[in-house]
mmCIF file of C-alpha atoms in Angstrom:
data_model
loop_
_atom_site.group_PDB
_atom_site.id
_atom_site.type_symbol
_atom_site.label_atom_id
_atom_site.label_comp_id
_atom_site.label_asym_id
_atom_site.label_seq_id
_atom_site.Cartn_x
_atom_site.Cartn_y
_atom_site.Cartn_z
ATOM 1 C CA UNK A 1 91.905 91.447 77.023
ATOM 2 C CA UNK A 2 88.990 93.358 79.359
ATOM 3 C CA UNK A 3 91.072 93.536 82.641
ATOM 4 C CA UNK A 4 89.480 94.579 86.387
ATOM 5 C CA UNK A 5 91.888 96.318 88.624
ATOM 6 C CA UNK A 6 90.303 96.408 92.286
ATOM 7 C CA UNK A 7 93.249 99.474 94.208
ATOM 8 C CA UNK A 8 93.016 98.162 98.044
ATOM 9 C CA UNK A 9 92.505 94.722 99.870
ATOM 10 C CA UNK A 10 89.584 94.632 102.546
ATOM 11 C CA UNK A 11 86.714 92.488 102.265
ATOM 12 C CA UNK A 12 84.421 95.056 100.239
ATOM 13 C CA UNK A 13 87.039 94.441 97.589
ATOM 14 C CA UNK A 14 87.562 91.046 97.875
ATOM 15 C CA UNK A 15 83.592 90.334 98.991
ATOM 16 C CA UNK A 16 81.604 92.542 96.445
ATOM 17 C CA UNK A 17 84.030 93.653 93.714
ATOM 18 C CA UNK A 18 86.464 90.646 92.914
ATOM 19 C CA UNK A 19 83.214 88.223 93.558
ATOM 20 C CA UNK A 20 81.186 90.290 90.798
ATOM 21 C CA UNK A 21 84.221 90.741 88.536
ATOM 22 C CA UNK A 22 85.032 86.519 88.544
ATOM 23 C CA UNK A 23 84.485 85.591 85.042
ATOM 24 C CA UNK A 24 83.422 88.491 83.262
ATOM 25 C CA UNK A 25 87.061 89.532 82.827
ATOM 26 C CA UNK A 26 90.758 87.693 81.996
ATOM 27 C CA UNK A 27 92.577 89.590 84.241
ATOM 28 C CA UNK A 28 91.498 90.251 88.073
ATOM 29 C CA UNK A 29 94.417 92.518 89.440
ATOM 30 C CA UNK A 30 94.865 93.986 93.294
ATOM 31 C CA UNK A 31 96.352 96.737 93.866
ATOM 32 C CA UNK A 32 97.770 96.403 98.202
ATOM 33 C CA UNK A 33 100.449 98.340 100.614
ATOM 34 C CA UNK A 34 100.366 95.146 102.520
ATOM 35 C CA UNK A 35 103.709 93.412 101.943
ATOM 36 C CA UNK A 36 102.711 90.342 103.915
ATOM 37 C CA UNK A 37 99.198 89.577 102.567
ATOM 38 C CA UNK A 38 101.118 90.567 99.016
ATOM 39 C CA UNK A 39 103.376 87.889 99.249
ATOM 40 C CA UNK A 40 100.543 85.317 101.075
ATOM 41 C CA UNK A 41 98.177 85.939 97.770
ATOM 42 C CA UNK A 42 101.395 84.944 95.466
ATOM 43 C CA UNK A 43 101.922 82.064 97.365
ATOM 44 C CA UNK A 44 98.404 81.021 97.099
ATOM 45 C CA UNK A 45 98.784 81.300 93.711
ATOM 46 C CA UNK A 46 96.276 83.751 93.022
ATOM 47 C CA UNK A 47 93.285 82.328 94.778
ATOM 48 C CA UNK A 48 91.423 83.812 98.647
ATOM 49 C CA UNK A 49 88.980 82.231 100.190
ATOM 50 C CA UNK A 50 86.137 84.778 101.534
ATOM 51 C CA UNK A 51 83.102 83.600 103.962
ATOM 52 C CA UNK A 52 79.795 84.547 103.797
ATOM 53 C CA UNK A 53 77.380 84.957 106.275
ATOM 54 C CA UNK A 54 73.850 84.113 105.516
ATOM 55 C CA UNK A 55 70.825 83.689 107.637
ATOM 56 C CA UNK A 56 71.494 80.480 109.458
ATOM 57 C CA UNK A 57 74.801 79.601 108.357
ATOM 58 C CA UNK A 58 78.179 80.680 107.353
ATOM 59 C CA UNK A 59 79.381 79.938 104.217
ATOM 60 C CA UNK A 60 83.120 80.037 101.858
ATOM 61 C CA UNK A 61 83.336 81.297 97.806
ATOM 62 C CA UNK A 62 86.727 80.604 96.642
ATOM 63 C CA UNK A 63 87.998 83.304 93.886
ATOM 64 C CA UNK A 64 91.050 82.171 91.673
ATOM 65 C CA UNK A 65 93.230 83.945 89.479
ATOM 66 C CA UNK A 66 94.125 87.132 91.105
ATOM 67 C CA UNK A 67 97.662 89.110 89.919
ATOM 68 C CA UNK A 68 98.500 91.395 93.037
ATOM 69 C CA UNK A 69 101.090 94.248 93.113
ATOM 70 C CA UNK A 70 102.590 96.221 95.383
ATOM 71 C CA UNK A 71 102.707 100.063 94.901
ATOM 72 C CA UNK A 72 105.176 100.965 97.033
ATOM 73 C CA UNK A 73 107.238 98.064 95.481
ATOM 74 C CA UNK A 74 109.443 100.339 91.843
ATOM 75 C CA UNK A 75 108.461 97.213 90.157
ATOM 76 C CA UNK A 76 105.384 96.416 91.120
ATOM 77 C CA UNK A 77 104.447 100.110 90.239
ATOM 78 C CA UNK A 78 105.497 99.847 86.599
ATOM 79 C CA UNK A 79 103.251 97.281 86.784
ATOM 80 C CA UNK A 80 100.297 99.267 88.138
ATOM 81 C CA UNK A 81 100.480 101.698 85.821
ATOM 82 C CA UNK A 82 100.488 99.645 82.642
ATOM 83 C CA UNK A 83 97.720 98.045 84.458
ATOM 84 C CA UNK A 84 95.935 101.372 85.061
ATOM 85 C CA UNK A 85 96.172 102.493 81.160
ATOM 86 C CA UNK A 86 94.590 98.752 79.922
ATOM 87 C CA UNK A 87 91.779 98.553 82.828
ATOM 88 C CA UNK A 88 88.250 98.482 81.397
ATOM 89 C CA UNK A 89 86.810 99.112 85.332
ATOM 90 C CA UNK A 90 88.298 99.577 88.609
ATOM 91 C CA UNK A 91 87.392 100.270 91.949
ATOM 92 C CA UNK A 92 88.967 102.035 94.992
ATOM 93 C CA UNK A 93 88.030 100.489 98.373
ATOM 94 C CA UNK A 94 90.510 102.614 100.581
ATOM 95 C CA UNK A 95 89.966 103.725 104.653
ATOM 96 C CA UNK A 96 89.506 106.829 103.237
ATOM 97 C CA UNK A 97 89.429 109.507 100.327
ATOM 98 C CA UNK A 98 91.948 110.883 102.261
ATOM 99 C CA UNK A 99 94.196 107.842 100.405
ATOM 100 C CA UNK A 100 93.259 108.921 96.887
ATOM 101 C CA UNK A 101 96.357 111.554 97.546
ATOM 102 C CA UNK A 102 98.288 108.144 97.635
ATOM 103 C CA UNK A 103 97.253 106.376 94.043
ATOM 104 C CA UNK A 104 95.585 109.657 92.085
ATOM 105 C CA UNK A 105 99.721 109.673 90.891
ATOM 106 C CA UNK A 106 100.047 106.550 88.893
ATOM 107 C CA UNK A 107 96.677 106.404 87.990
ATOM 108 C CA UNK A 108 97.406 109.945 86.178
ATOM 109 C CA UNK A 109 100.109 108.158 84.782
ATOM 110 C CA UNK A 110 98.198 104.763 83.723
ATOM 111 C CA UNK A 111 95.548 107.626 82.396
ATOM 112 C CA UNK A 112 97.987 109.288 80.299
ATOM 113 C CA UNK A 113 99.152 106.349 78.168
ATOM 114 C CA UNK A 114 96.054 105.434 77.415
ATOM 115 C CA UNK A 115 94.153 108.787 77.510
ATOM 116 C CA UNK A 116 91.129 108.243 75.233
ATOM 117 C CA UNK A 117 90.111 104.288 77.096
ATOM 118 C CA UNK A 118 86.542 103.513 78.256
ATOM 119 C CA UNK A 119 87.064 103.041 82.102
ATOM 120 C CA UNK A 120 84.925 102.754 84.889
ATOM 121 C CA UNK A 121 85.873 103.703 88.129
ATOM 122 C CA UNK A 122 83.844 103.240 91.593
ATOM 123 C CA UNK A 123 84.849 104.400 94.687
ATOM 124 C CA UNK A 124 83.492 102.544 97.610
ATOM 125 C CA UNK A 125 84.850 104.909 100.323
ATOM 126 C CA UNK A 126 81.458 105.341 102.179
ATOM 127 C CA UNK A 127 81.322 108.945 101.348
ATOM 128 C CA UNK A 128 78.872 111.167 99.311
ATOM 129 C CA UNK A 129 81.501 112.483 96.950
ATOM 130 C CA UNK A 130 84.147 110.211 96.985
ATOM 131 C CA UNK A 131 84.258 109.805 92.802
ATOM 132 C CA UNK A 132 83.820 113.843 92.882
ATOM 133 C CA UNK A 133 87.705 113.667 94.817
ATOM 134 C CA UNK A 134 88.902 111.324 93.404
ATOM 135 C CA UNK A 135 88.491 112.990 89.657
ATOM 136 C CA UNK A 136 89.888 115.753 91.199
ATOM 137 C CA UNK A 137 93.285 114.439 92.212
ATOM 138 C CA UNK A 138 94.017 112.816 89.024
ATOM 139 C CA UNK A 139 92.833 115.497 87.251
ATOM 140 C CA UNK A 140 90.289 115.534 84.191
ATOM 141 C CA UNK A 141 90.827 115.468 80.972
ATOM 142 C CA UNK A 142 89.931 112.160 79.900
ATOM 143 C CA UNK A 143 86.651 112.215 77.921
ATOM 144 C CA UNK A 144 85.360 108.638 78.459
ATOM 145 C CA UNK A 145 86.960 107.407 82.262
ATOM 146 C CA UNK A 146 83.721 107.877 84.370
ATOM 147 C CA UNK A 147 83.612 108.204 87.850
ATOM 148 C CA UNK A 148 81.333 107.005 89.774
ATOM 149 C CA UNK A 149 79.527 106.980 93.679
ATOM 150 C CA UNK A 150 78.336 103.479 95.565
ATOM 151 C CA UNK A 151 76.349 103.103 98.338
ATOM 152 C CA UNK A 152 77.344 100.024 99.858
ATOM 153 C CA UNK A 153 74.955 98.327 102.426
ATOM 154 C CA UNK A 154 77.050 94.855 102.603
ATOM 155 C CA UNK A 155 78.630 94.702 105.816
ATOM 156 C CA UNK A 156 81.642 93.177 106.336
ATOM 157 C CA UNK A 157 84.718 92.601 108.780
ATOM 158 C CA UNK A 158 88.523 91.409 108.969
ATOM 159 C CA UNK A 159 89.079 88.698 111.630
ATOM 160 C CA UNK A 160 92.934 88.200 112.611
ATOM 161 C CA UNK A 161 93.844 84.024 112.800
ATOM 162 C CA UNK A 162 92.772 83.808 116.404
ATOM 163 C CA UNK A 163 88.854 84.669 115.807
ATOM 164 C CA UNK A 164 88.831 82.658 112.699
ATOM 165 C CA UNK A 165 89.889 79.536 114.393
ATOM 166 C CA UNK A 166 87.703 80.682 117.392
ATOM 167 C CA UNK A 167 84.585 81.002 114.767
ATOM 168 C CA UNK A 168 85.522 78.148 112.025
ATOM 169 C CA UNK A 169 86.077 80.562 109.595
ATOM 170 C CA UNK A 170 88.709 80.362 106.621
ATOM 171 C CA UNK A 171 91.717 82.674 106.226
ATOM 172 C CA UNK A 172 92.081 84.184 103.161
ATOM 173 C CA UNK A 173 94.606 82.074 102.093
ATOM 174 C CA UNK A 174 97.118 79.680 103.580
ATOM 175 C CA UNK A 175 99.319 82.403 104.590
ATOM 176 C CA UNK A 176 97.345 84.785 105.335
ATOM 177 C CA UNK A 177 97.275 86.265 109.037
ATOM 178 C CA UNK A 178 93.554 87.414 108.432
ATOM 179 C CA UNK A 179 90.347 85.931 106.947
ATOM 180 C CA UNK A 180 87.370 88.176 105.617
ATOM 181 C CA UNK A 181 83.618 87.778 106.407
ATOM 182 C CA UNK A 182 80.943 89.513 104.309
ATOM 183 C CA UNK A 183 77.431 89.286 104.411
ATOM 184 C CA UNK A 184 74.772 87.723 102.223
ATOM 185 C CA UNK A 185 73.407 90.600 100.908
ATOM 186 C CA UNK A 186 74.522 92.065 97.962
ATOM 187 C CA UNK A 187 72.587 94.859 95.843
ATOM 188 C CA UNK A 188 75.267 97.556 95.686
ATOM 189 C CA UNK A 189 74.321 101.061 94.265
ATOM 190 C CA UNK A 190 76.183 103.281 91.550
ATOM 191 C CA UNK A 191 75.648 106.269 89.854
ATOM 192 C CA UNK A 192 74.626 106.560 86.447
ATOM 193 C CA UNK A 193 77.375 106.992 84.151
ATOM 194 C CA UNK A 194 77.345 107.102 79.485
ATOM 195 C CA UNK A 195 77.067 103.078 78.259
ATOM 196 C CA UNK A 196 77.314 101.939 82.162
ATOM 197 C CA UNK A 197 74.506 99.081 80.799
ATOM 198 C CA UNK A 198 77.839 97.820 79.131
ATOM 199 C CA UNK A 199 79.373 97.103 82.836
ATOM 200 C CA UNK A 200 80.687 93.315 83.601
ATOM 201 C CA UNK A 201 81.234 93.566 87.294
ATOM 202 C CA UNK A 202 77.866 91.460 89.095
ATOM 203 C CA UNK A 203 75.828 92.934 91.669
ATOM 204 C CA UNK A 204 75.509 96.460 90.807
ATOM 205 C CA UNK A 205 72.561 98.822 90.367
ATOM 206 C CA UNK A 206 72.417 101.820 88.650
ATOM 207 C CA UNK A 207 69.947 104.843 90.216
ATOM 208 C CA UNK A 208 69.939 108.468 88.282
ATOM 209 C CA UNK A 209 69.866 109.725 91.446
ATOM 210 C CA UNK A 210 72.033 108.326 93.875
ATOM 211 C CA UNK A 211 72.107 111.391 96.679
ATOM 212 C CA UNK A 212 68.619 110.069 98.032
ATOM 213 C CA UNK A 213 70.555 106.948 98.856
ATOM 214 C CA UNK A 214 74.107 107.961 100.048
ATOM 215 C CA UNK A 215 72.290 109.947 103.277
ATOM 216 C CA UNK A 216 69.870 106.395 103.978
ATOM 217 C CA UNK A 217 72.997 104.321 103.978
ATOM 218 C CA UNK A 218 75.281 107.537 106.144
ATOM 219 C CA UNK A 219 71.631 109.136 108.045
ATOM 220 C CA UNK A 220 69.805 105.413 108.491
ATOM 221 C CA UNK A 221 72.015 102.290 108.338
ATOM 222 C CA UNK A 222 75.505 103.790 108.896
ATOM 223 C CA UNK A 223 74.256 106.274 111.902
ATOM 224 C CA UNK A 224 71.623 103.255 113.630
ATOM 225 C CA UNK A 225 74.820 100.716 113.161
ATOM 226 C CA UNK A 226 76.373 103.541 115.172
ATOM 227 C CA UNK A 227 73.153 104.348 117.799
ATOM 228 C CA UNK A 228 72.929 100.467 118.201
ATOM 229 C CA UNK A 229 77.106 99.956 118.985
ATOM 230 C CA UNK A 230 76.833 103.114 121.437
ATOM 231 C CA UNK A 231 74.227 101.020 123.328
ATOM 232 C CA UNK A 232 75.732 97.992 122.596
ATOM 233 C CA UNK A 233 79.255 99.358 124.628
ATOM 234 C CA UNK A 234 77.791 101.210 127.607
ATOM 235 C CA UNK A 235 76.440 97.303 128.509
ATOM 236 C CA UNK A 236 79.510 95.549 127.959
ATOM 237 C CA UNK A 237 78.758 93.394 125.039
ATOM 238 C CA UNK A 238 81.419 92.549 122.809
ATOM 239 C CA UNK A 239 79.730 91.860 119.725
ATOM 240 C CA UNK A 240 76.424 93.398 118.010
ATOM 241 C CA UNK A 241 74.098 90.526 117.905
ATOM 242 C CA UNK A 242 74.071 90.239 121.941
ATOM 243 C CA UNK A 243 71.998 93.153 121.229
ATOM 244 C CA UNK A 244 69.457 90.939 120.146
ATOM 245 C CA UNK A 245 68.636 90.069 124.357
ATOM 246 C CA UNK A 246 67.675 93.783 124.692
ATOM 247 C CA UNK A 247 63.764 94.508 123.594
ATOM 248 C CA UNK A 248 64.098 97.651 125.052
ATOM 249 C CA UNK A 249 67.525 98.826 123.438
ATOM 250 C CA UNK A 250 66.113 97.524 119.450
ATOM 251 C CA UNK A 251 62.859 99.247 119.133
ATOM 252 C CA UNK A 252 64.567 102.552 120.576
ATOM 253 C CA UNK A 253 66.691 101.928 116.960
ATOM 254 C CA UNK A 254 63.756 101.130 115.071
ATOM 255 C CA UNK A 255 62.149 104.508 116.066
ATOM 256 C CA UNK A 256 65.060 106.205 115.889
ATOM 257 C CA UNK A 257 65.523 104.077 111.959
ATOM 258 C CA UNK A 258 61.585 104.563 111.046
ATOM 259 C CA UNK A 259 60.670 108.263 112.569
ATOM 260 C CA UNK A 260 63.507 110.181 112.869
ATOM 261 C CA UNK A 261 65.744 109.654 110.275
ATOM 262 C CA UNK A 262 63.337 107.695 107.890
ATOM 263 C CA UNK A 263 60.737 110.880 108.176
ATOM 264 C CA UNK A 264 63.206 113.416 107.949
ATOM 265 C CA UNK A 265 65.089 111.694 104.876
ATOM 266 C CA UNK A 266 61.275 110.717 103.420
ATOM 267 C CA UNK A 267 60.479 114.408 103.904
ATOM 268 C CA UNK A 268 63.923 115.988 102.449
ATOM 269 C CA UNK A 269 63.371 113.462 98.757
ATOM 270 C CA UNK A 270 59.892 113.619 98.929
ATOM 271 C CA UNK A 271 60.473 115.255 95.453
ATOM 272 C CA UNK A 272 61.860 111.653 94.352
ATOM 273 C CA UNK A 273 59.689 109.491 92.583
ATOM 274 C CA UNK A 274 62.606 106.468 92.697
ATOM 275 C CA UNK A 275 63.428 106.745 97.225
ATOM 276 C CA UNK A 276 61.326 105.024 99.359
ATOM 277 C CA UNK A 277 57.687 105.093 100.475
ATOM 278 C CA UNK A 278 56.241 105.126 104.226
ATOM 279 C CA UNK A 279 55.812 101.677 103.583
ATOM 280 C CA UNK A 280 59.167 100.276 102.210
ATOM 281 C CA UNK A 281 61.481 102.968 104.311
ATOM 282 C CA UNK A 282 60.143 100.804 107.390
ATOM 283 C CA UNK A 283 60.593 97.496 105.671
ATOM 284 C CA UNK A 284 63.863 98.080 104.604
ATOM 285 C CA UNK A 285 64.899 99.901 108.886
ATOM 286 C CA UNK A 286 63.642 96.560 109.887
ATOM 287 C CA UNK A 287 65.426 94.796 107.610
ATOM 288 C CA UNK A 288 69.186 96.308 108.022
ATOM 289 C CA UNK A 289 68.274 95.643 112.064
ATOM 290 C CA UNK A 290 67.341 92.437 111.569
ATOM 291 C CA UNK A 291 71.262 92.143 110.060
ATOM 292 C CA UNK A 292 72.720 94.276 111.835
ATOM 293 C CA UNK A 293 72.065 91.969 114.664
ATOM 294 C CA UNK A 294 72.967 88.583 112.499
ATOM 295 C CA UNK A 295 74.699 86.111 114.872
ATOM 296 C CA UNK A 296 76.426 84.428 111.696
ATOM 297 C CA UNK A 297 78.017 88.260 111.254
ATOM 298 C CA UNK A 298 79.308 88.959 113.835
ATOM 299 C CA UNK A 299 80.528 91.927 114.108
ATOM 300 C CA UNK A 300 81.777 93.335 117.166
ATOM 301 C CA UNK A 301 81.273 96.090 119.532
ATOM 302 C CA UNK A 302 84.190 97.684 119.171
ATOM 303 C CA UNK A 303 85.336 98.299 115.264
ATOM 304 C CA UNK A 304 81.404 99.974 115.032
ATOM 305 C CA UNK A 305 82.857 102.577 117.922
ATOM 306 C CA UNK A 306 85.995 102.597 116.592
ATOM 307 C CA UNK A 307 87.518 106.021 115.021
ATOM 308 C CA UNK A 308 85.123 108.460 117.424
ATOM 309 C CA UNK A 309 86.286 111.439 115.867
ATOM 310 C CA UNK A 310 85.207 110.726 112.598
ATOM 311 C CA UNK A 311 81.472 108.859 113.573
ATOM 312 C CA UNK A 312 81.388 112.031 116.316
ATOM 313 C CA UNK A 313 81.726 114.356 112.914
ATOM 314 C CA UNK A 314 79.268 117.926 111.722
ATOM 315 C CA UNK A 315 78.116 115.711 109.363
ATOM 316 C CA UNK A 316 78.667 112.197 109.928
ATOM 317 C CA UNK A 317 76.363 109.492 112.114
ATOM 318 C CA UNK A 318 74.790 110.867 114.961
ATOM 319 C CA UNK A 319 75.337 114.955 114.696
ATOM 320 C CA UNK A 320 74.453 114.478 110.719
ATOM 321 C CA UNK A 321 71.320 112.666 111.275
ATOM 322 C CA UNK A 322 70.287 115.101 114.080
ATOM 323 C CA UNK A 323 71.030 118.125 111.853
ATOM 324 C CA UNK A 324 68.980 116.570 108.931
ATOM 325 C CA UNK A 325 66.161 115.846 111.536
ATOM 326 C CA UNK A 326 65.701 119.373 112.194
ATOM 327 C CA UNK A 327 66.490 120.541 108.663
ATOM 328 C CA UNK A 328 62.406 119.295 108.123
ATOM 329 C CA UNK A 329 61.451 119.607 111.422
ATOM 330 C CA UNK A 330 61.450 115.646 112.771
ATOM 331 C CA UNK A 331 61.559 115.057 116.665
ATOM 332 C CA UNK A 332 64.909 113.120 117.065
ATOM 333 C CA UNK A 333 65.217 111.925 120.387
ATOM 334 C CA UNK A 334 66.712 109.146 119.881
ATOM 335 C CA UNK A 335 69.639 110.649 117.971
ATOM 336 C CA UNK A 336 70.457 113.086 121.087
ATOM 337 C CA UNK A 337 70.421 110.151 123.484
ATOM 338 C CA UNK A 338 72.501 108.531 122.270
ATOM 339 C CA UNK A 339 74.926 111.569 120.840
ATOM 340 C CA UNK A 340 75.045 112.234 124.940
ATOM 341 C CA UNK A 341 75.663 109.248 125.833
ATOM 342 C CA UNK A 342 78.232 108.654 123.327
ATOM 343 C CA UNK A 343 80.259 111.770 124.688
ATOM 344 C CA UNK A 344 80.555 110.751 128.323
ATOM 345 C CA UNK A 345 81.528 107.418 126.809
ATOM 346 C CA UNK A 346 84.552 108.444 125.149
ATOM 347 C CA UNK A 347 84.913 111.832 126.378
ATOM 348 C CA UNK A 348 84.962 109.979 129.495
ATOM 349 C CA UNK A 349 83.351 112.883 131.491
ATOM 350 C CA UNK A 350 79.884 113.585 133.046
ATOM 351 C CA UNK A 351 80.901 117.146 133.067
ATOM 352 C CA UNK A 352 78.467 118.969 130.533
ATOM 353 C CA UNK A 353 81.488 122.006 129.477
ATOM 354 C CA UNK A 354 83.723 119.800 129.297
ATOM 355 C CA UNK A 355 81.862 117.789 127.022
ATOM 356 C CA UNK A 356 80.296 120.851 125.317
ATOM 357 C CA UNK A 357 84.354 122.157 124.761
ATOM 358 C CA UNK A 358 85.824 118.940 123.265
ATOM 359 C CA UNK A 359 82.435 118.619 120.594
ATOM 360 C CA UNK A 360 83.351 122.642 119.698
ATOM 361 C CA UNK A 361 87.054 121.804 119.361
ATOM 362 C CA UNK A 362 86.045 118.338 117.183
ATOM 363 C CA UNK A 363 83.654 120.434 114.823
ATOM 364 C CA UNK A 364 86.342 122.610 113.849
ATOM 365 C CA UNK A 365 85.069 125.514 111.600
ATOM 366 C CA UNK A 366 82.004 124.293 111.191
ATOM 367 C CA UNK A 367 78.447 125.622 110.130
ATOM 368 C CA UNK A 368 76.816 127.990 112.190
ATOM 369 C CA UNK A 369 74.558 126.339 115.374
ATOM 370 C CA UNK A 370 76.810 124.362 116.432
ATOM 371 C CA UNK A 371 75.971 125.893 119.973
ATOM 372 C CA UNK A 372 72.444 124.693 119.488
ATOM 373 C CA UNK A 373 73.292 121.301 118.589
ATOM 374 C CA UNK A 374 75.453 121.045 121.586
ATOM 375 C CA UNK A 375 73.015 122.434 124.110
ATOM 376 C CA UNK A 376 70.441 119.903 122.447
ATOM 377 C CA UNK A 377 72.698 117.135 123.183
ATOM 378 C CA UNK A 378 73.383 118.287 126.925
ATOM 379 C CA UNK A 379 70.205 119.340 127.518
ATOM 380 C CA UNK A 380 70.778 123.191 128.053
#
């Protein structure tokens, strides 16, 4: 019997992995710690509805036959351990890689019951080394267990019931307190492992070297999305699509994407034949910006600008992209300007000494070069 196990029940899980697994597995199983959500899905008989944002409308897709368990419940945990022992494909879609410590124990217990089982585990935490970190958390010794990184360029949102009603979205199920919205785009990249051609989930595309695409996601897609979000926040906008009214900001974002992060990425990965050319990267960037500003996705500015300590981190969106550009000798004035504005907004200060202190504190024991980056951002 073929089994899919999803860990975490946000829109990435529902809109990509469960959607791609539907009809391909005998059992669709989810582990989720939100007890209210677990009860809502059970009351709905394991049937959920997701909203999909196309270019000209929002439409729905129903996924049925879902079994859902809460690992914080003793009886549910026992069932999840058994499921983990027999699952053919698994996906972790958690808020971050730090949550691996909470699931590693029971996954290991399940794997130990069936150590030679061939299983593919997709890690969907938007981290370049999530697969390696999950494997480290669980431990080795499973010769047919393969941990895969992913590049998920599919944008998604969670809406409360009030917002669902206002936007005429369908909640996940009748008693759920939220709705999931994902964009129509559905090309998810994964790393290569032995026997990966035998995977069952639809919409997954294998790349021999995933790292260039992971960096394009973080230092291109994520960085520019955040850059647009900073300008939107500065202009007191509520939704990302409202930026379309400001062509000068959209132009800045395109230049940052194509000339700055794109220029640096193509220079760094010039020896990778299976990567973007100048023309294809330009198309990739322009298409992504159009998708970011899709009014039917209606991504909120607050969502894009949350978790500021992480997003201004040394290796993350703006600062990571600035460092990438500098390492490749590529000018990055638009990203520096965005970082400067972000610091003023989030640190609530125009004082360079105060901003310097907060940035250096945020970056902690980062590599050498912190002072230089701060000086560039503050134009010292």
